[in-house]
mmCIF file of C-alpha atoms in Angstrom:
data_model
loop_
_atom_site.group_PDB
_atom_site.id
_atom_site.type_symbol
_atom_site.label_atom_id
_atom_site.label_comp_id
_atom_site.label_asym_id
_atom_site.label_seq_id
_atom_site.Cartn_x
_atom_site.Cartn_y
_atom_site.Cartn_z
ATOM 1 C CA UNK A 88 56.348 4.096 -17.526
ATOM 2 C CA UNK A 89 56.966 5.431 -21.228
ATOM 3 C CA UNK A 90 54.091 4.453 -23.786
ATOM 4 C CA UNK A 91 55.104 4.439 -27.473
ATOM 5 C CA UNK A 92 52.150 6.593 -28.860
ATOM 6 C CA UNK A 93 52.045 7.154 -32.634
ATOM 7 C CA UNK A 94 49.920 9.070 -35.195
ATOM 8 C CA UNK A 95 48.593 6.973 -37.260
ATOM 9 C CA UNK A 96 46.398 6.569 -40.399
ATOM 10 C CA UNK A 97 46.787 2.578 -40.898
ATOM 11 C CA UNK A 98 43.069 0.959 -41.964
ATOM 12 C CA UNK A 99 43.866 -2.304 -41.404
ATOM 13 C CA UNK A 100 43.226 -3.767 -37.708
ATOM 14 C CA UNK A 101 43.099 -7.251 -36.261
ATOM 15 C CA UNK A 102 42.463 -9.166 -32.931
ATOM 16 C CA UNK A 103 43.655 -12.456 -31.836
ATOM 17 C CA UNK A 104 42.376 -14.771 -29.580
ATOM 18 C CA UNK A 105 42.484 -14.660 -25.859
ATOM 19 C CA UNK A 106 41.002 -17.489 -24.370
ATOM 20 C CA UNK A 107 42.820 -18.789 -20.438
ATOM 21 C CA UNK A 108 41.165 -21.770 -18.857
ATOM 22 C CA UNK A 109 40.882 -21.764 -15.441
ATOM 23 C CA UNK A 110 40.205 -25.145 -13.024
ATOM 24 C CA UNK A 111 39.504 -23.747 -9.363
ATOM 25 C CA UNK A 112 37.175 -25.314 -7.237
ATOM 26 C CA UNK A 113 33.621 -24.261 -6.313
ATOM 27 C CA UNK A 114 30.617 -25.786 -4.671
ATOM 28 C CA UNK A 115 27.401 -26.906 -7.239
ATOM 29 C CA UNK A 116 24.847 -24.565 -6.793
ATOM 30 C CA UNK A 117 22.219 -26.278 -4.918
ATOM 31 C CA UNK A 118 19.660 -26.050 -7.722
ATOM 32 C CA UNK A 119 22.155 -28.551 -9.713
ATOM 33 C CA UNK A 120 23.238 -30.427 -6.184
ATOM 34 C CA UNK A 121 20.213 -32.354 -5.443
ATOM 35 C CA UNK A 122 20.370 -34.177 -9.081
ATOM 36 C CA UNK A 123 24.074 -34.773 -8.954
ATOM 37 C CA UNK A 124 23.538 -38.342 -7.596
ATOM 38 C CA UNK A 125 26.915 -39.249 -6.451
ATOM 39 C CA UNK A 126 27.023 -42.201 -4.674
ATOM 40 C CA UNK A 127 29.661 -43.050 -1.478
ATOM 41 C CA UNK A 128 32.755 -44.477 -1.988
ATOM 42 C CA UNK A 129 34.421 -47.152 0.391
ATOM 43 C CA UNK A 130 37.535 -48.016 0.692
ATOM 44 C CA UNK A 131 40.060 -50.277 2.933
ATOM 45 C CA UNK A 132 43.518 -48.769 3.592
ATOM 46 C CA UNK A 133 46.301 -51.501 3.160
ATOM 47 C CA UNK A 134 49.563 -51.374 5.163
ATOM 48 C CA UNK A 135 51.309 -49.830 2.101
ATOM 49 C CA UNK A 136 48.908 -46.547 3.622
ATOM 50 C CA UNK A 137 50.642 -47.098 6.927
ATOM 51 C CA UNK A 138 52.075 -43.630 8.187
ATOM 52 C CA UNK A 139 50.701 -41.715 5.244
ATOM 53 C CA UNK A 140 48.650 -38.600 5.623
ATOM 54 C CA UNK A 141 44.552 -38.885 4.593
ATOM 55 C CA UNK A 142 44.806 -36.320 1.928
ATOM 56 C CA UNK A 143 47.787 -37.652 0.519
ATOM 57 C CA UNK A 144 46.106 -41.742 0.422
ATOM 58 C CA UNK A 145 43.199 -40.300 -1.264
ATOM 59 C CA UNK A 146 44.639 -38.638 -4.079
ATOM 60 C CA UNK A 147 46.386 -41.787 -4.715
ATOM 61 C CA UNK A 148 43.463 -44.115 -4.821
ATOM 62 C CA UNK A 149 40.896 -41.204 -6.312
ATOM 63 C CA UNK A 150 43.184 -39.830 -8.730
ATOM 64 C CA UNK A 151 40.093 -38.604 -11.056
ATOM 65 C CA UNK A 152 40.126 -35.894 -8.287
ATOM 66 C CA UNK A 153 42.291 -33.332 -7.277
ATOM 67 C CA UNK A 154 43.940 -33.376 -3.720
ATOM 68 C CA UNK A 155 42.407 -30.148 -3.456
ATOM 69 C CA UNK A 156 38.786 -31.087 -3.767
ATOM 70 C CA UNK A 157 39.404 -34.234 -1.715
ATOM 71 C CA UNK A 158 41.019 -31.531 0.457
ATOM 72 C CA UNK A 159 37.973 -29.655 0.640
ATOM 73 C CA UNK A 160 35.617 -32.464 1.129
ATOM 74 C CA UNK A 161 37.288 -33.761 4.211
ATOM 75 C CA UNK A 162 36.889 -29.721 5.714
ATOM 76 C CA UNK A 163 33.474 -29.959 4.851
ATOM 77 C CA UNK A 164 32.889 -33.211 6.605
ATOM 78 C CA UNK A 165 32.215 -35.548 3.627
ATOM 79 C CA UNK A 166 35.228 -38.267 4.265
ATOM 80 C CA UNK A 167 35.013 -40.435 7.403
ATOM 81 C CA UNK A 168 37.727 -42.976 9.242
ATOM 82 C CA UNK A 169 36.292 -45.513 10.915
ATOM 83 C CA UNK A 170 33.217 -44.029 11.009
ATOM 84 C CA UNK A 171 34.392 -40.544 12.664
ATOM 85 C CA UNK A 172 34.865 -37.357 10.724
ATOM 86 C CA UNK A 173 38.046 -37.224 9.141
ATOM 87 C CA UNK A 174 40.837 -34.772 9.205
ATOM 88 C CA UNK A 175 43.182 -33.701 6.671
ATOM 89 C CA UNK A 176 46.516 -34.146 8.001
ATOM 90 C CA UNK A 177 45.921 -37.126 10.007
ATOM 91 C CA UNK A 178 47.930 -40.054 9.771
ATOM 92 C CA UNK A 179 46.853 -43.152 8.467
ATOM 93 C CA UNK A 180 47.499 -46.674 10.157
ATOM 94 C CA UNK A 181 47.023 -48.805 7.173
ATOM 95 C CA UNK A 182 43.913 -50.546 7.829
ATOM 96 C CA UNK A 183 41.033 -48.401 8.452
ATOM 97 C CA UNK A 184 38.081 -47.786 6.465
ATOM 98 C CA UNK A 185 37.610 -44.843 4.695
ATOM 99 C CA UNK A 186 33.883 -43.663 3.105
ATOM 100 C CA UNK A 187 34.157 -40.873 1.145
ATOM 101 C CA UNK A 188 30.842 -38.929 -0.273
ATOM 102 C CA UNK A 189 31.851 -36.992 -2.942
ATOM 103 C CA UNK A 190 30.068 -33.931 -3.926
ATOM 104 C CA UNK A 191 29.328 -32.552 -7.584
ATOM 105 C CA UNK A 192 30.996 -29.122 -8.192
ATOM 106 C CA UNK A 193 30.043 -26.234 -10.468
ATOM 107 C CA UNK A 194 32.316 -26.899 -12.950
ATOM 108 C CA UNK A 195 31.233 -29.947 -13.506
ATOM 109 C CA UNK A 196 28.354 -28.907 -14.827
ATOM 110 C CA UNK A 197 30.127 -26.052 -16.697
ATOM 111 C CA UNK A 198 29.491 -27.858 -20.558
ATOM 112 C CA UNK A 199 25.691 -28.199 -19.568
ATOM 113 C CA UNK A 200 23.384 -27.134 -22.298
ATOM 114 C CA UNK A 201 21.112 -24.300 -21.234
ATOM 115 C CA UNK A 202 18.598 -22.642 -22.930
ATOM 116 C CA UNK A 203 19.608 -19.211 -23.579
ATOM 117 C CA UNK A 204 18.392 -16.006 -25.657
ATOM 118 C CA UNK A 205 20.840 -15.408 -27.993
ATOM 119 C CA UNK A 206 21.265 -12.310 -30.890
ATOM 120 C CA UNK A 207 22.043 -13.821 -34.553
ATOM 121 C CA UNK A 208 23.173 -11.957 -36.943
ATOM 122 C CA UNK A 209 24.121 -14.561 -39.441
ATOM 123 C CA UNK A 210 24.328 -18.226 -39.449
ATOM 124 C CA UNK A 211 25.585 -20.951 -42.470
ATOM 125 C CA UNK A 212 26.805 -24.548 -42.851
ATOM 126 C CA UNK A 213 30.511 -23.092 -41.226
ATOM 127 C CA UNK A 214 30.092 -20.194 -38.664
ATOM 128 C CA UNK A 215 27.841 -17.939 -36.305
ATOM 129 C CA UNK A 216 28.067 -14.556 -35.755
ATOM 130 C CA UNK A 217 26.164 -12.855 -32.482
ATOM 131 C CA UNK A 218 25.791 -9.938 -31.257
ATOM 132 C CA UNK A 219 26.935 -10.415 -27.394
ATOM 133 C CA UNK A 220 24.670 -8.546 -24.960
ATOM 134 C CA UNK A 221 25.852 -6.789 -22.059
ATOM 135 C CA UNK A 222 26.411 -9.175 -18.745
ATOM 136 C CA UNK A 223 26.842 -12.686 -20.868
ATOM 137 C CA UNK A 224 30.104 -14.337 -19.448
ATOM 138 C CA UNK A 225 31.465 -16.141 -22.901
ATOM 139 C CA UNK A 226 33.145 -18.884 -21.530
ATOM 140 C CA UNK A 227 32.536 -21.068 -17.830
ATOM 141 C CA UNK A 228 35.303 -20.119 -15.362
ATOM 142 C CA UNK A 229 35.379 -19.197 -11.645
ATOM 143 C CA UNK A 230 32.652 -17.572 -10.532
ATOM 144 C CA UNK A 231 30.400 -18.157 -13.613
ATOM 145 C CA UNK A 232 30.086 -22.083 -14.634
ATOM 146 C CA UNK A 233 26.901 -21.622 -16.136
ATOM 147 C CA UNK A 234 24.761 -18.926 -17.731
ATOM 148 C CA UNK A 235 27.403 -18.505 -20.528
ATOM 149 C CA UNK A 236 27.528 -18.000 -23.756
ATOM 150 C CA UNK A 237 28.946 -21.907 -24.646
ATOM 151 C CA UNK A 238 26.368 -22.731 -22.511
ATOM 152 C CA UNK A 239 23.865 -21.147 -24.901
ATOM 153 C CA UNK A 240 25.288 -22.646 -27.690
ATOM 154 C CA UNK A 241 25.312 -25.848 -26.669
ATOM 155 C CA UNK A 242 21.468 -26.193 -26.360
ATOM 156 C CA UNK A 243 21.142 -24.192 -29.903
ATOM 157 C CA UNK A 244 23.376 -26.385 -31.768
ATOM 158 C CA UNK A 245 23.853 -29.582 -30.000
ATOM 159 C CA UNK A 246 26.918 -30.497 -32.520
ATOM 160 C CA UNK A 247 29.338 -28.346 -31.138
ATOM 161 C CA UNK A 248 29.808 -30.773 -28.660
ATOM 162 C CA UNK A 249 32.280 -32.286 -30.887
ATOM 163 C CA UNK A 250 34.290 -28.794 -31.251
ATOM 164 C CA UNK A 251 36.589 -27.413 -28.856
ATOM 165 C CA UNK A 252 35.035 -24.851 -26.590
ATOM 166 C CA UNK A 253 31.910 -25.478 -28.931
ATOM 167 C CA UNK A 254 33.546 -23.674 -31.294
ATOM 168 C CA UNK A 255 34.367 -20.213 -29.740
ATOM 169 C CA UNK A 256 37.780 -18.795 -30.964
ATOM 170 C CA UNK A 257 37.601 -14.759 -29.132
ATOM 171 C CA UNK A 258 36.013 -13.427 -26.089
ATOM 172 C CA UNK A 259 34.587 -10.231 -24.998
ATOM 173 C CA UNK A 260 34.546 -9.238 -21.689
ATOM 174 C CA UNK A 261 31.519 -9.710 -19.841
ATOM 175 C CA UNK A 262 30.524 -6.143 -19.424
ATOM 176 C CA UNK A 263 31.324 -5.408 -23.091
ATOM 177 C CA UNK A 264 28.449 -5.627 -25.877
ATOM 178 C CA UNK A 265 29.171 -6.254 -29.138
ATOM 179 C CA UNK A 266 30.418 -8.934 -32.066
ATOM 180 C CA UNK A 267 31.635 -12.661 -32.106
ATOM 181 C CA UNK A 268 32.320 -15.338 -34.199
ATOM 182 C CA UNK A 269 31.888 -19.162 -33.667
ATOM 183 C CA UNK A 270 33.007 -21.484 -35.636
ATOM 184 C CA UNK A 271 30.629 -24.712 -36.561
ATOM 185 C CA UNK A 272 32.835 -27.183 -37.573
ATOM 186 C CA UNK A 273 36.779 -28.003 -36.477
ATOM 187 C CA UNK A 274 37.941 -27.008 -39.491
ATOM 188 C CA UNK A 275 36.098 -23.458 -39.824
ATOM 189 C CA UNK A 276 37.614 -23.240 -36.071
ATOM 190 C CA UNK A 277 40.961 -24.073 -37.093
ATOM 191 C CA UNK A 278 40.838 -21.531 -40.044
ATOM 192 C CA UNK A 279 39.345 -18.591 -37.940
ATOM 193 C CA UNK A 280 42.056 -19.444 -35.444
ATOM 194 C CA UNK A 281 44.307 -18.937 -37.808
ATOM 195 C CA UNK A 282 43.434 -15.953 -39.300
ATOM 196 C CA UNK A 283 43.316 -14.125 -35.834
ATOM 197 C CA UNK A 284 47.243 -15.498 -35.154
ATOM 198 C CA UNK A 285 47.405 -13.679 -38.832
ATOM 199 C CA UNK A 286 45.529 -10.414 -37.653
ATOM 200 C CA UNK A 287 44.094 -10.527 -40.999
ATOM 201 C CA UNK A 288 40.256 -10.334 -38.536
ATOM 202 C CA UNK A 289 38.959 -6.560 -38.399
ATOM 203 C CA UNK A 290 37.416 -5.461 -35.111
ATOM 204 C CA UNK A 291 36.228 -2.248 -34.173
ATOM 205 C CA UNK A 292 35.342 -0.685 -31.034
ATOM 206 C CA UNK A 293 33.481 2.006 -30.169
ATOM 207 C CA UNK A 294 34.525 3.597 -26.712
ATOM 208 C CA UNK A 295 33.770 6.365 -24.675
ATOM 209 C CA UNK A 296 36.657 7.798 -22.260
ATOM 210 C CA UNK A 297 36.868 10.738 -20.132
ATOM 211 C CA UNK A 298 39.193 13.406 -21.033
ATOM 212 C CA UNK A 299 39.157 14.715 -25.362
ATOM 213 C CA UNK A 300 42.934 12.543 -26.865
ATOM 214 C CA UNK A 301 43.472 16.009 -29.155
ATOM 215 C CA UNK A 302 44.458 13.828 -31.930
ATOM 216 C CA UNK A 303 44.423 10.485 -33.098
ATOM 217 C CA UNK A 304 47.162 7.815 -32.260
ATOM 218 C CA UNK A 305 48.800 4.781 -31.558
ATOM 219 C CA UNK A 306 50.034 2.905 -28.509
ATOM 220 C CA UNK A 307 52.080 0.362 -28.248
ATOM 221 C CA UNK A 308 52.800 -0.693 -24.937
ATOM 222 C CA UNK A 309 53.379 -4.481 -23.515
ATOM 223 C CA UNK A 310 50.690 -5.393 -21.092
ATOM 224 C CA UNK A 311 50.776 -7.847 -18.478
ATOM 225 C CA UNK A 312 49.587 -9.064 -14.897
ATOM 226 C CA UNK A 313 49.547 -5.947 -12.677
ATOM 227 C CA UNK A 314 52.207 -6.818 -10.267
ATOM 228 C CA UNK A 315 50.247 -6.298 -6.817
ATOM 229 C CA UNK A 316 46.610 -6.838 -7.823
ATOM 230 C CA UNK A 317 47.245 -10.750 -9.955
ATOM 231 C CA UNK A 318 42.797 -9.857 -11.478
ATOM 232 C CA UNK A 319 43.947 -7.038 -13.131
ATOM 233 C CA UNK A 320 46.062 -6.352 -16.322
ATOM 234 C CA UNK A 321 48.436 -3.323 -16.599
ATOM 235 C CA UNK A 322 51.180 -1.991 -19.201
ATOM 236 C CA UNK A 323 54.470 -3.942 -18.012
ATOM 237 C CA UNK A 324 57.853 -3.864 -19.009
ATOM 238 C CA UNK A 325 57.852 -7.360 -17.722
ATOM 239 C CA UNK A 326 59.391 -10.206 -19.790
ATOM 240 C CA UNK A 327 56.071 -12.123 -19.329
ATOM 241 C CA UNK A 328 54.040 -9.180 -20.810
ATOM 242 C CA UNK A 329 53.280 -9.399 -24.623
ATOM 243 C CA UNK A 330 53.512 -6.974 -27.491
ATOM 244 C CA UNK A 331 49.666 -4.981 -27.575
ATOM 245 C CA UNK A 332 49.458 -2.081 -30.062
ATOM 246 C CA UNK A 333 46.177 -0.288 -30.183
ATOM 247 C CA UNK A 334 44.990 2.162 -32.801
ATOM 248 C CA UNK A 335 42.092 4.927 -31.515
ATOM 249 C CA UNK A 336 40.585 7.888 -33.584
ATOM 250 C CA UNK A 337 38.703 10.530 -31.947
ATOM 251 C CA UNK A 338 34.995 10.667 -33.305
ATOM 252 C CA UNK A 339 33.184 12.944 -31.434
ATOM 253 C CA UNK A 340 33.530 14.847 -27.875
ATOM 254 C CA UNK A 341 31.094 15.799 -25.089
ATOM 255 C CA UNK A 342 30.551 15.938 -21.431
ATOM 256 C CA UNK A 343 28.886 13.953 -18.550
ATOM 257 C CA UNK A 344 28.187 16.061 -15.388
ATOM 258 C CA UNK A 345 30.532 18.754 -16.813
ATOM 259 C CA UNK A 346 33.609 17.278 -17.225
ATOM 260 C CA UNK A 347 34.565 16.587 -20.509
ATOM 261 C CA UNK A 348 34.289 13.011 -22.565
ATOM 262 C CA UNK A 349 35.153 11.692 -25.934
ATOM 263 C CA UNK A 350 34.128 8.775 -28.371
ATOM 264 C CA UNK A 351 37.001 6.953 -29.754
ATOM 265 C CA UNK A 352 37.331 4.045 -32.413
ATOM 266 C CA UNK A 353 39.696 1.637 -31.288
ATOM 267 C CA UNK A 354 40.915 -0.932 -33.898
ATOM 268 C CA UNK A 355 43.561 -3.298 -32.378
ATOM 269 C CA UNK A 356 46.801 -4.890 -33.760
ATOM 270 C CA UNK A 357 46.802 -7.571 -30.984
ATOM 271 C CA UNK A 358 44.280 -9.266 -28.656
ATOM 272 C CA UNK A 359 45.381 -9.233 -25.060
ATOM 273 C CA UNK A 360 43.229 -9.271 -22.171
ATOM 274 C CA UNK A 361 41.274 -6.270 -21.052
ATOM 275 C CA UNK A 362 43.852 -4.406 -24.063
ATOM 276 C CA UNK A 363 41.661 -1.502 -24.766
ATOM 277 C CA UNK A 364 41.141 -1.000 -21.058
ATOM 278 C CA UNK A 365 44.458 -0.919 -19.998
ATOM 279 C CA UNK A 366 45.951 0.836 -23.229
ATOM 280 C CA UNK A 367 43.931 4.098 -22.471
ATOM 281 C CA UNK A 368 44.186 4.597 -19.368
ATOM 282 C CA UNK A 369 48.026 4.402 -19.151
ATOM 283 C CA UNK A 370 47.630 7.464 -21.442
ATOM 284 C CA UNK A 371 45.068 9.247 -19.267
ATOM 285 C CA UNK A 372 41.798 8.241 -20.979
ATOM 286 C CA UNK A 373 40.211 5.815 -19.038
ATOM 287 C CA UNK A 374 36.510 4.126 -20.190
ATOM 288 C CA UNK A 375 33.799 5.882 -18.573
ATOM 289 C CA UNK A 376 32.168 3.253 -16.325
ATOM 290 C CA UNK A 377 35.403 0.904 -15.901
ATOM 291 C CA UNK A 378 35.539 0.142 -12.186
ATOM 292 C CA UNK A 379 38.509 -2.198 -12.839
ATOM 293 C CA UNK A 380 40.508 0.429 -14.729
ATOM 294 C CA UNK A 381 38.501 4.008 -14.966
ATOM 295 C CA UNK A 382 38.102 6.850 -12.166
ATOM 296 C CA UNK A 383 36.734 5.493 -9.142
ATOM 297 C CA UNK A 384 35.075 8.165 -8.000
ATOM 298 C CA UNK A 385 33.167 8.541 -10.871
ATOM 299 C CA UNK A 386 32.040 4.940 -11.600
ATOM 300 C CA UNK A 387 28.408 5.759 -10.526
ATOM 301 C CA UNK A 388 28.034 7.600 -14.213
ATOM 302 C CA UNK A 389 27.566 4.752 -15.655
ATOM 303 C CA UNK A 390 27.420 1.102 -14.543
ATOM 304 C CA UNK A 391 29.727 -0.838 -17.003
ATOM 305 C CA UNK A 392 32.517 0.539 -18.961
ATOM 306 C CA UNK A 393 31.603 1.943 -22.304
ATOM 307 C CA UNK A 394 32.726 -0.348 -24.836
ATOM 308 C CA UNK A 395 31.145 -2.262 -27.769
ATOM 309 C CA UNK A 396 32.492 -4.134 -30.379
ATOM 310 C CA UNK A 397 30.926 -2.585 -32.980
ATOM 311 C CA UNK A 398 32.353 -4.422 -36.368
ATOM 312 C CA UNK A 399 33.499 -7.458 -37.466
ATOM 313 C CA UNK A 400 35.240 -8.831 -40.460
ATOM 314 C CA UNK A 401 37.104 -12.283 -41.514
ATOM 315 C CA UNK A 402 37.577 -13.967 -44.781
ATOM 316 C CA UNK A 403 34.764 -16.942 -44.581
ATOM 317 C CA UNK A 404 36.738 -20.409 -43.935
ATOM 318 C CA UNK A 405 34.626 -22.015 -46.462
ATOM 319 C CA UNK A 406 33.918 -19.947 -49.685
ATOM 320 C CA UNK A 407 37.105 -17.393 -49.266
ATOM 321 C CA UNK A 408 35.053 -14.467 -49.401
ATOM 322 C CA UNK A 409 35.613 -11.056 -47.356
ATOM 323 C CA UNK A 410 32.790 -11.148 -44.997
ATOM 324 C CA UNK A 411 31.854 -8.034 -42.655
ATOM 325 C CA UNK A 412 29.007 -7.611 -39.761
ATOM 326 C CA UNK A 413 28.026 -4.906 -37.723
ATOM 327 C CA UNK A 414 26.419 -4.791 -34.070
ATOM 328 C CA UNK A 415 24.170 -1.490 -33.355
ATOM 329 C CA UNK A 416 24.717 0.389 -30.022
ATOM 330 C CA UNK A 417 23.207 -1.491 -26.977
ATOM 331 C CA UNK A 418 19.902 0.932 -25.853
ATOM 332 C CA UNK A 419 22.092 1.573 -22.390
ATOM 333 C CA UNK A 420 25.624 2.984 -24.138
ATOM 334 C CA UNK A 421 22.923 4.937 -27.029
ATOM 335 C CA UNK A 422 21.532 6.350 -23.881
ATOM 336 C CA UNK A 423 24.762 7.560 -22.438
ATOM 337 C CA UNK A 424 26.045 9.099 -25.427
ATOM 338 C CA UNK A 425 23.250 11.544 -25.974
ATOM 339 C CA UNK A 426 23.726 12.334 -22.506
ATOM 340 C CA UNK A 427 26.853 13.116 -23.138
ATOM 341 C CA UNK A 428 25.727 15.414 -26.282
ATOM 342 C CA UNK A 429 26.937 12.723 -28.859
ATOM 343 C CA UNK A 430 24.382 12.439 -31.394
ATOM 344 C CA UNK A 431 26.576 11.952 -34.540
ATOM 345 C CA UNK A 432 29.714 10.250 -35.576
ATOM 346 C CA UNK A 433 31.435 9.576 -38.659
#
């Protein structure tokens, strides 16, 4: 697929906001299950159930859950007929008795409070800005409903219960370090929203790829779902894919186990998932350590991919004024670039 690569000397960069909710279904973890304290739930089928499958009479009379955790529950053995264990597709008569126990799942839990370290790097009356470790998930989903950054939050600052997604507006992958802003109030939310659908927020990344770019440049190049594998992202000429263009200047250049690697400053124009990611390797220059997107035989080098999101900068909702952080190398990606022989950059 042709990628639109430019040389390019623009300064100013922006992200936007990225932020896909997802609702699937996963058991509590049974630290949380014992205190869930869900009580049975008994019910008497009426002749208006007559000839109507289980799964189908539940949903109707437990609409609060979906048919695919009532679903679940009878598999599991947690819904009873008459006193048997139930099954799915059975048919109903219209006057049986139905006990159904249900049971408490992760994401239930995923707005609890939890005491978590977090990085400050400035705090007011409107916004937060941390500095994102390496391994925090920002926001519950799948496979992570607690542990997560809003998790964290929530037991800091107990308000932000009354903002949406306590007040996160951008995400960073979990395996990248780096910068992000929360917003404390709806309205600082609402403005910092804004100003990312504006791209008038700066963030830079620092990322190390293999291969030396032998000049600076400029892709643009739609990205959407990767057509077999639906987890992973991938340049598209899709009508579903949106517009991503990425800016990247080479820095410095070294090697890691001979083969040759180079430090790049990416400042984006858009904010689509895994952007950075996908942009450079559809040009050959994949992160070192991506075992989504990089070399797979050389993963082992290092055990993330190599990006951080070095600087941030947004006008501040409240007073107007041009604010600007910045997040110092994580000890792990320091470590890797003086392997590499990376000492100095401009």
């Amino acid at each position: 697929m042709k990628v639109n690569i430019q040389h390019s000397t623009d300064k100013e960069f922006i992200d936007s906001p990225a932020l896909d909710d997802a609702d699937d279904f996963e058991p509590l973890p049974a630290d949380l299950a014992d205190d869930a304290g869900f009580a049975p739930v008994t019910l008497k089928l009426a002749s208006e159930h007559c000839g109507i499958r289980l799964d189908k009479v539940l949903s109707t009379l437990m609409p609060e859950y979906s048919r695919a955790r009532l679903q679940q529950w009878i598999e599991e053995g947690m819904v009873t007929v008459d006193g048997k264990p139930a099954k799915t597709k059975a048919i109903m008569l219209g006057d049986e008795t139905v006990v159904v126990h249900p049971q408490a799942a992760a994401s239930d839990f995923a707005f609890a409070p939890e005491d978590l370290p977090l990085e400050i790097l400035h705090e007011d009356a409107d916004l937060i800005v941390i500095a994102k470790p390496v391994g925090l998930v920002v926001h519950p989903a799948a496979g992570n409903w607690s542990g997560t950054l809003l998790n964290g939050l929530l037991h800091r600052w107990p308000q932000l219960q009354g903002v949406p997604r306590a007040g996160i507006v951008h995400r960073l992958d979990k395996d990248t370090s780096g910068l992000l802003v929360i917003a404390k109030t709806l309205i600082a939310q609402t403005d910092l929203v804004r100003q990312l659908q504006e791209r008038s927020v700066g963030r830079e990344y620092l990322a190390l790829v293999w291969g030396q770019p032998v000049s600076n440049g400029r892709i643009e190049a739609a990205i959407g779902r990767h057509p077999r594998e639906r987890t992973k992202m991938a340049v598209s000429k899709s009508l579903l894919a949106k517009a991503a263009i990425t800016h990247y200047q080479k820095l410095a250049i070294g090697s890691l186990d001979g083969k040759p690697v180079a430090l790049l400053r990416c400042k984006l124009e858009t904010g689509r998932t895994h952007q950075i990611r996908v942009h450079l390797q559809s040009i050959g220059f994949p992160l070192v350590g991506d075992a989504v997107y990089g070399k797979q035989h050389l993963t082992g080098v290092f055990p993330r991919q190599a990006l951080h999101a070095e600087k941030l900068g947004l006008i501040h909702p409240a007073t107007g004024e041009a604010c600007e952080w910045q997040a110092a190398l994580p000890e792990d990606m320091a470590a890797l670039l003086h392997k590499a022989g990376i000492t100095a950059w401009a």
